[in-house]
């Protein structure tokens, strides 16, 4: 069994051509055409269990590889793998890998699922004494009648420091724009076997009881980055939900920063948090307009909103494609994997705390804050209610992040009720926030004097009714039993 560490990067075909023609490499690459067949059972037992098996043919040789899938953070892949040469396209299922024990009687059901055809260029590069293999793959993935193009770089650490892997990636990004890759070829192939994906919602985070608080944070933050990147590539003018989920991913990541702040405050923490705020705000105008257009009925006001939305989407795409946004993704991925916060003595006690203990204390802390701040909803001002809404959102995300650490039957039952009460409180606070921010939003769009536009943000109830309903929702939240205790 070997262990590989590699950084996956996506680029356009034009960027790949420019990189090949650049003078960044001391020697010509080796070039090899590869055909790779991925296998699974009809019920997808292997992918469901977190494994993949493939047979790669190149240069007259066939190599079978079995991998345990999974990522530590966006872009950076590290997983155990087993390799062996074989004679043909029939996979070998024996006791040298976990597959025989995993599949049992289903081993005979394994068959081809999809194929990957690429032209692979390989360079070996030395960066500050670190040896890095750069692989540029161009081709396509084929599953029956469906196919998707491949154009990506893999930087594999052969020896030396992982930080040099990121330094070299930035060096390439200065020549041609790169994006962090969060899907390997296997995942992309499996996607071809199902319906087309239009948006990616947050998935349950697989935390385990043997994790430290630091390990749990890295899994949570990595999942948020992955959700963001998966929606970023789907974002276009006709896909409002992908934009929404990209913003949700950023909000979740910012909340994870706040929840885990006691262990994270190193020299990069504040900068990264500020850059995340910038990126989220860069998508905010487009999202606000999507919401307004969904509510609009009149043709005249809808035409004005759609014109504004077209410009907002252009601005959002420019922000996402900017060097600043690309740099942020590299910085986040490197910081999660190698950041100073992982070594600071001041945060060691918190980092090494069992994830479940840390989660319980964090949930208690944010619950107290929401309980205390919402106790007099009718008497506090809009600004205070907005802060309460933000705290409730952080508590909701923490409730989702840590769910797997409290998985007994009673805890699951309480978790469902607690989350439901919290979501109801958020909805009511959101309606109050819309009422408070409506004048500013309409003024920003130049529609503050348009009665038809102003009607789009009418909540349907007066302020007093909304506050009363929010207060009732807060009472129900306070009565909900804590699932972590």
Short mmCIF file of C-alpha atoms in Angstrom, two decimals, residues 32-39 53-66 82-92 112 115-117:
data_model
loop_
_atom_site.label_atom_id
_atom_site.label_comp_id
_atom_site.label_asym_id
_atom_site.label_seq_id
_atom_site.Cartn_x
_atom_site.Cartn_y
_atom_site.Cartn_z
CA UNK A 32 1.50 8.97 -23.18
CA UNK A 33 -1.99 8.07 -24.28
CA UNK A 34 -4.02 6.33 -21.59
CA UNK A 35 -7.25 4.39 -21.50
CA UNK A 36 -8.68 3.77 -18.04
CA UNK A 37 -11.69 1.60 -17.26
CA UNK A 38 -13.49 2.04 -13.92
CA UNK A 39 -15.47 -0.87 -12.50
CA UNK A 53 -11.09 0.09 -8.81
CA UNK A 54 -9.68 0.92 -12.22
CA UNK A 55 -7.50 -0.68 -14.90
CA UNK A 56 -5.26 1.71 -16.80
CA UNK A 57 -3.72 0.75 -20.14
CA UNK A 58 -0.76 2.78 -21.40
CA UNK A 59 2.33 1.89 -23.40
CA UNK A 60 1.25 -1.73 -23.75
CA UNK A 61 0.96 -2.26 -19.97
CA UNK A 62 -2.07 -2.62 -17.74
CA UNK A 63 -2.06 -1.57 -14.08
CA UNK A 64 -4.94 -2.21 -11.69
CA UNK A 65 -5.37 0.35 -8.91
CA UNK A 66 -7.68 0.18 -5.91
CA UNK A 82 -3.04 -0.63 -3.93
CA UNK A 83 -1.48 -1.30 -7.34
CA UNK A 84 -0.59 -4.39 -9.33
CA UNK A 85 0.12 -5.27 -12.98
CA UNK A 86 -2.49 -7.45 -14.72
CA UNK A 87 -2.86 -9.19 -18.08
CA UNK A 88 -6.20 -7.92 -19.42
CA UNK A 89 -9.30 -5.84 -18.60
CA UNK A 90 -10.59 -8.32 -16.03
CA UNK A 91 -10.17 -6.92 -12.49
CA UNK A 92 -8.45 -9.04 -9.86
CA UNK A 112 -17.19 -1.73 -16.48
CA UNK A 115 -13.92 4.92 -19.33
CA UNK A 116 -11.42 7.80 -19.33
CA UNK A 117 -9.36 8.56 -22.44
#
